[in-house]
Coordinates of C-alpha atoms and ligand atoms in Angstrom, one line a residue:
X30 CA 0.0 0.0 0.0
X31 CA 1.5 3.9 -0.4
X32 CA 3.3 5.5 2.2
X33 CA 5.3 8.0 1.8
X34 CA 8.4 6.7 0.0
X35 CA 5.8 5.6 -2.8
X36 CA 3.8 8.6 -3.0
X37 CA 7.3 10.5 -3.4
X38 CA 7.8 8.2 -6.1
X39 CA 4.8 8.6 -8.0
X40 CA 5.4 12.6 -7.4
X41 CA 8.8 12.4 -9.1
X42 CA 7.1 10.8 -12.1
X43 CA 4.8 13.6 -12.1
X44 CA 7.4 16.3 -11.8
X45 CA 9.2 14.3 -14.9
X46 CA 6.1 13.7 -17.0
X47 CA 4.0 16.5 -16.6
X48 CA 6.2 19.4 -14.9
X49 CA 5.8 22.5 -17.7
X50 CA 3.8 21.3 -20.3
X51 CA 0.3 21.9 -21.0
X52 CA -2.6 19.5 -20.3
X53 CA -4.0 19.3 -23.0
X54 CA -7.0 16.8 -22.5
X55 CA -8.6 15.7 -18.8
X56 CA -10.9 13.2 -18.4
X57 CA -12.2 11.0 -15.0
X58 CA -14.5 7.9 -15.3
X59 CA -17.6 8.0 -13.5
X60 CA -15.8 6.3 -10.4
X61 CA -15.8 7.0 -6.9
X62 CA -12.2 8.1 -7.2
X63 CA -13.8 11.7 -8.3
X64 CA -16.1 11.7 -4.9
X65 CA -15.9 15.1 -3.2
X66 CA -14.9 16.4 -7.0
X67 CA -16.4 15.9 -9.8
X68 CA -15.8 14.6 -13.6
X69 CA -16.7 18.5 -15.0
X70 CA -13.9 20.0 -12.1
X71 CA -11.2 17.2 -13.4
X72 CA -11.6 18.1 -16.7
X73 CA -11.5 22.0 -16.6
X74 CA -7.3 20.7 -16.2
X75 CA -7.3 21.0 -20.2
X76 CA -5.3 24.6 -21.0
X77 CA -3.5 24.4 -17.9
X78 CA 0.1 24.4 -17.5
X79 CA 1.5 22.4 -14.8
X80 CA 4.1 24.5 -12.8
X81 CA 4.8 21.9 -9.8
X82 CA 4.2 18.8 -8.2
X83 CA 4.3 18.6 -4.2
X84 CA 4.0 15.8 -1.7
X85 CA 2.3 16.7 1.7
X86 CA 2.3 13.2 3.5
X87 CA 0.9 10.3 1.2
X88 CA -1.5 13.4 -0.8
X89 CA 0.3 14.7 -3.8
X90 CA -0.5 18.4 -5.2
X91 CA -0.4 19.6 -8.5
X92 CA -0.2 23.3 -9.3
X93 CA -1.2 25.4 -12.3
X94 CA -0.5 28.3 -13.8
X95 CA -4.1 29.6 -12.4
X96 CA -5.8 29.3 -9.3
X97 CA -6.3 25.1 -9.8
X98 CA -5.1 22.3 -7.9
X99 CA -5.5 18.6 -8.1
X100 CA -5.0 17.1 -4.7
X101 CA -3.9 13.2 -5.4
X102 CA -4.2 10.3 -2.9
X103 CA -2.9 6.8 -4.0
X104 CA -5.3 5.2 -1.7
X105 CA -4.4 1.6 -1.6
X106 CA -4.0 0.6 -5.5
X107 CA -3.4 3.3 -7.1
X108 CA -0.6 4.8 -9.3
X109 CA 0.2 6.9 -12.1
X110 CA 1.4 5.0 -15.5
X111 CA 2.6 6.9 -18.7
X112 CA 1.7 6.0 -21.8
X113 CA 3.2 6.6 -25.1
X114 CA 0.9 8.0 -28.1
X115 CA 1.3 4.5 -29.5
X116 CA 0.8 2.3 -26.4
X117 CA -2.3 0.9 -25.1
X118 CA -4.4 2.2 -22.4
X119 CA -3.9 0.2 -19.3
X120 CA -6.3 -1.8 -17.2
X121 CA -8.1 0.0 -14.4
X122 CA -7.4 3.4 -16.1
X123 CA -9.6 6.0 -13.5
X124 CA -8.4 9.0 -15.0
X125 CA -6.5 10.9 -17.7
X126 CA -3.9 13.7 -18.3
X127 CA -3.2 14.2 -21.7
X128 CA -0.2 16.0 -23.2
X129 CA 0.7 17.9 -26.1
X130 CA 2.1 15.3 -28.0
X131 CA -0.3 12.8 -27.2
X132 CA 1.5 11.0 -24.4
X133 CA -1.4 10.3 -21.9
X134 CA -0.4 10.1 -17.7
X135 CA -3.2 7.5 -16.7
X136 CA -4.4 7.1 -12.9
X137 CA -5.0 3.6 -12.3
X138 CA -6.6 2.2 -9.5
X139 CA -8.1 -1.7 -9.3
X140 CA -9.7 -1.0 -6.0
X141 CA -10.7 2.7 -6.3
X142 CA -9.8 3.8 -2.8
X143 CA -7.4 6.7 -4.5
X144 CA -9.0 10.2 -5.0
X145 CA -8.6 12.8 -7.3
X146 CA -9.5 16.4 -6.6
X147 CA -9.9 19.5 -8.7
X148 CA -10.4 22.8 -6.4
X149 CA -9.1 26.1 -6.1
X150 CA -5.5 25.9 -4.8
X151 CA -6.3 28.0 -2.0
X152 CA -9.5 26.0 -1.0
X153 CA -6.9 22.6 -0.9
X154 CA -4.5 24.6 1.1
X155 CA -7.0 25.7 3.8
X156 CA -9.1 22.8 4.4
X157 CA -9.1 18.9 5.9
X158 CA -6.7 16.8 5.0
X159 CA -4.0 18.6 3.8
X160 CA -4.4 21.4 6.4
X161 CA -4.4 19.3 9.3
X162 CA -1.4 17.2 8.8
X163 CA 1.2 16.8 11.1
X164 CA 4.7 17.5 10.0
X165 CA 6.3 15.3 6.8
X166 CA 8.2 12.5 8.3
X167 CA 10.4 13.2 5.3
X168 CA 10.9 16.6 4.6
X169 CA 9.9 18.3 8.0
X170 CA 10.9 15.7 10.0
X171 CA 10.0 16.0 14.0
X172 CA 13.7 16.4 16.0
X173 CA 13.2 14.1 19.2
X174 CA 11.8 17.3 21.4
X175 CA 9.2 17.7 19.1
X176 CA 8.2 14.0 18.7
X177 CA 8.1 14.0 22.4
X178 CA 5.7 16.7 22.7
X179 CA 3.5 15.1 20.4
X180 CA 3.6 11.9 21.9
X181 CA 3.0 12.9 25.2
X182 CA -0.7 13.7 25.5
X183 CA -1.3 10.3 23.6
X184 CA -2.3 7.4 25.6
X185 CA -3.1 5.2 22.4
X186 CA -0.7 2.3 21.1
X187 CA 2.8 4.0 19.5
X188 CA 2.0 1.7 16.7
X189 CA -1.6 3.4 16.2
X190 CA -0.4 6.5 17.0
X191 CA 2.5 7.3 14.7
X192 CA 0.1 5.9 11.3
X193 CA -2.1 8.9 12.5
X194 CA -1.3 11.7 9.7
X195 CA -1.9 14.6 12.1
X196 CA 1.0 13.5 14.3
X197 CA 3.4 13.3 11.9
X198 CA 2.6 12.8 7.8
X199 CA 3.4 10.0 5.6
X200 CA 3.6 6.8 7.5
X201 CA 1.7 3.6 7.2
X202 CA 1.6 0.2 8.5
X203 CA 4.5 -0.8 6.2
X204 CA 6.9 2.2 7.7
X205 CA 5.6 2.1 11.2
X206 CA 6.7 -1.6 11.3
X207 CA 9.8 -1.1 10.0
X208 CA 10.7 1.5 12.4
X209 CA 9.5 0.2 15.9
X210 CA 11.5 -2.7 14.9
X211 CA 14.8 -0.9 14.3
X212 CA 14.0 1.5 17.0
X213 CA 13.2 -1.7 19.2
X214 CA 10.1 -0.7 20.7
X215 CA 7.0 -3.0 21.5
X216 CA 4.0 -1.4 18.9
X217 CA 1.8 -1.4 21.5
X218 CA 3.4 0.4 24.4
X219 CA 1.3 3.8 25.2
X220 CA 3.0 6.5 23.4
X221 CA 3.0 9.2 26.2
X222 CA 5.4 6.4 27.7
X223 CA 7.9 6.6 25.7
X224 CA 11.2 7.2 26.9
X225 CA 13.2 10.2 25.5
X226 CA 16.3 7.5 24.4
X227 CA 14.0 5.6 22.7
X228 CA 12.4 8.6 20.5
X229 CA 15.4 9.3 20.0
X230 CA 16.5 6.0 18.5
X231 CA 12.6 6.3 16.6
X232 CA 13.2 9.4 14.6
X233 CA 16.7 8.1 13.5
X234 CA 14.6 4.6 12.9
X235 CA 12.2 6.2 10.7
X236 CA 14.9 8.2 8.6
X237 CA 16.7 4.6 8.2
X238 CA 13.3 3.0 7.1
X239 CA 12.2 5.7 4.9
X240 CA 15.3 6.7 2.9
X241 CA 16.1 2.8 2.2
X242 CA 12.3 2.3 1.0
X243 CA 12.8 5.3 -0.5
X244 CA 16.4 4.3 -2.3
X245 CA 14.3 1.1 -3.4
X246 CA 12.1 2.8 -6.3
X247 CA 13.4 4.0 -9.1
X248 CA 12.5 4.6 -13.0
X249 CA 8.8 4.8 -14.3
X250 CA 7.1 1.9 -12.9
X251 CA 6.3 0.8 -9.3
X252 CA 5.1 -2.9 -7.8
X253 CA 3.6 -2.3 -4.6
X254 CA 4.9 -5.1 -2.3
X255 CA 1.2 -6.4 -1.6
X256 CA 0.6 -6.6 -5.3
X257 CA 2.1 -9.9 -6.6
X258 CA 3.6 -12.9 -5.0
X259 CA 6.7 -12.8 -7.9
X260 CA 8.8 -9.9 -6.2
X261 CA 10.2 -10.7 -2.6
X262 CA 8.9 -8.9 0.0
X263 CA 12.1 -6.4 0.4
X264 CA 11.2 -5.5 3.9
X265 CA 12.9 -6.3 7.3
X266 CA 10.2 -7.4 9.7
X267 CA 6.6 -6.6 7.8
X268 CA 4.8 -8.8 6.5
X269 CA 7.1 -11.3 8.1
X270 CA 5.4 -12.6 11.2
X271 CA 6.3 -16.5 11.9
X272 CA 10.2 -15.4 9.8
X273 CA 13.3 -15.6 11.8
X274 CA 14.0 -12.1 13.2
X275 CA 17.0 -10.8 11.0
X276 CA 18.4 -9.4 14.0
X277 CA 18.1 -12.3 16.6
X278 CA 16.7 -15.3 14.9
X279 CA 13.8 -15.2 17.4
X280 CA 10.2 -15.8 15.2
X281 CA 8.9 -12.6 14.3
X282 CA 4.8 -12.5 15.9
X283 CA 2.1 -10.2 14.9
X284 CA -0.2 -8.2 16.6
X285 CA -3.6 -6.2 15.4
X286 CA -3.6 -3.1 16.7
X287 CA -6.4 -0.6 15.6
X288 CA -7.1 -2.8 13.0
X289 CA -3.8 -3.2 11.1
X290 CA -1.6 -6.0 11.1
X291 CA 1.8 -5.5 12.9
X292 CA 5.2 -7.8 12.7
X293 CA 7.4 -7.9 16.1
X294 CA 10.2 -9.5 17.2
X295 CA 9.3 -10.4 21.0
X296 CA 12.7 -10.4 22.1
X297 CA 14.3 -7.4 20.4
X298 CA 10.9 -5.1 21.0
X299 CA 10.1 -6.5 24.6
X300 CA 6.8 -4.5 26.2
X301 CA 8.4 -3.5 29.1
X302 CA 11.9 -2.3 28.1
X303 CA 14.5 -2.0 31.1
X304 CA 18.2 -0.6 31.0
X305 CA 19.3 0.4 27.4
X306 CA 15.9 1.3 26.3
X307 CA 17.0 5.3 27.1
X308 CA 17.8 7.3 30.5
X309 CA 14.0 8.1 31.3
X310 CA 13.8 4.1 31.0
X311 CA 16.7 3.6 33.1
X312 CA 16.4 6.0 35.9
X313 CA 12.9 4.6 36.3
X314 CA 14.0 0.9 36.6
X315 CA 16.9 2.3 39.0
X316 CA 14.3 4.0 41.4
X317 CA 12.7 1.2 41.9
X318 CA 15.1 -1.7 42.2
X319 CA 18.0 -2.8 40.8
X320 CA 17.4 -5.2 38.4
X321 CA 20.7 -7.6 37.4
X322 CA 21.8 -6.5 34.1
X323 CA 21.7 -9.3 32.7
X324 CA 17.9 -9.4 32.6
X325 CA 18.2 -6.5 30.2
X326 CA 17.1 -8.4 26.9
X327 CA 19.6 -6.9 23.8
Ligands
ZN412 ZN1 14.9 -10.0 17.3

């Protein structure tokens, strides 16, 4: 499904394929990828020059050289394919940008979860979703003071909590996973309990996970790693549960929380983390006892 390192991929392919030219034909299906837009709005695109192509969490945001914007989200299928003059459309084609010379940038989406929106730039800007999310994970990443102060007042699982997109913008289920892993923290420890050492060791976890997802795409076409059993799954921990952990060798578990399927290695992500788990951790377990060392789990 896109997360962030995909949506950046898809606005790259934008920025390449459309960035300056002229649309000159838009059309949308009658799908529900237009609801909250319409068919008429999509296609008033045609005469409009595109100036840029943005990424604000997982929504991309296409400017023009007027007061239009299309606001993109990939929803859990969808992606943008070119297609030479000569080349067939492809399957599941939603929607249609078509260029001067004929080349057409198709939105595809099997499962129609995507959306497409044509509005006034300044109406995008201003309103739900794109004015409530939380920083880019990417390009505005939280420093570990500011994570903290977003975690705090949140009693919810970390795990639910860092998917929400007005914490912080642009991770999923697929990122999340990958980053409470290499962070080791337990996905469902409360995140106001977090211990500053640890968010520390999550926002560097997080930059690890994204720039190597990120590093993985590259050209004009993208296989989403739920998409086809032919490509391995590329990622450390999800989608791994019952796997060796590649740290430990310990089986990787999984857990639901708020609906969405998590991988964990039990040993490297314990729930109740003691000793190297950060200072805050530490001086707690030292108040209270002192615990042998060697119960500390690595
Ligand atoms: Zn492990």
């Amino acid at each position: 499904m896109p997360e962030l390192p995909e949506v950046e991929f898809a606005r790259g392919c934008l920025e390449r394929w459309l960035g300056g030219e002229v649309i000159a034909k838009a059309e949308a299906d009658p799908t529900r990828v237009v609801r909250g837009s319409s068919r008429a709005a999509f296609a008033k695109l045609a005469g409009r020059r595109v100036t840029s192509v943005e990424r604000r969490g997982k929504w991309l945001l296409m400017r023009f050289d007027d007061e239009l914007g299309l606001l993109g989200h990939l929803g859990m299928t969808g992606k943008f394919e070119l297609a030479k003059p000569s080349e067939a459309e492809p399957r599941w084609s939603r929607a249609r940008l078509e260029r001067a010379d004929g080349a057409v940038v198709h939105y595809r989406d099997p499962r129609q979860f995507g959306r497409l929106v044509v509005a006034p730039l300044a109406e995008l800007l201003d309103q739900a979703p794109i004015a409530e999310l939380g920083p880019d994970a990417w390009m505005a990443a939280p420093t570990p003071t500011e994570l903290a102060l977003r975690l705090s007042r949140r009693k919810r699982p970390i795990k639910d909590v860092l998917m929400d997109q007005t914490v912080m913008a642009g991770l999923g289920n697929i990122q999340v996973t990958e980053a409470l892993f290499l962070a080791r923290i337990h996905p469902s420890r409360r995140a106001d309990r977090i211990a500053a050492g640890e968010i520390r060791r999550l926002c560097r976890a997080i930059r690890t996970s994204l720039a190597r997802t990120l590093a993985m795409n590259s050209g004009d076409k993208i296989t989403y790693v739920e998409e086809t059993k032919r490509i391995e799954n590329p990622f450390r921990v999800y989608g791994k549960a019952g796997a060796p952990c590649p740290r430990c060798s310990t089986t990787l578990r999984k857990l639901t929380i708020a609906g969405r399927t998590s991988a964990f290695c039990p040993s490297c992500q314990p729930r109740k983390p003691i000793g190297p788990d950060g200072p805050q951790a530490a001086r707690r377990v030292r108040r209270k006892a002192t615990p042998s060392r060697g119960s500390a789990k690595a």
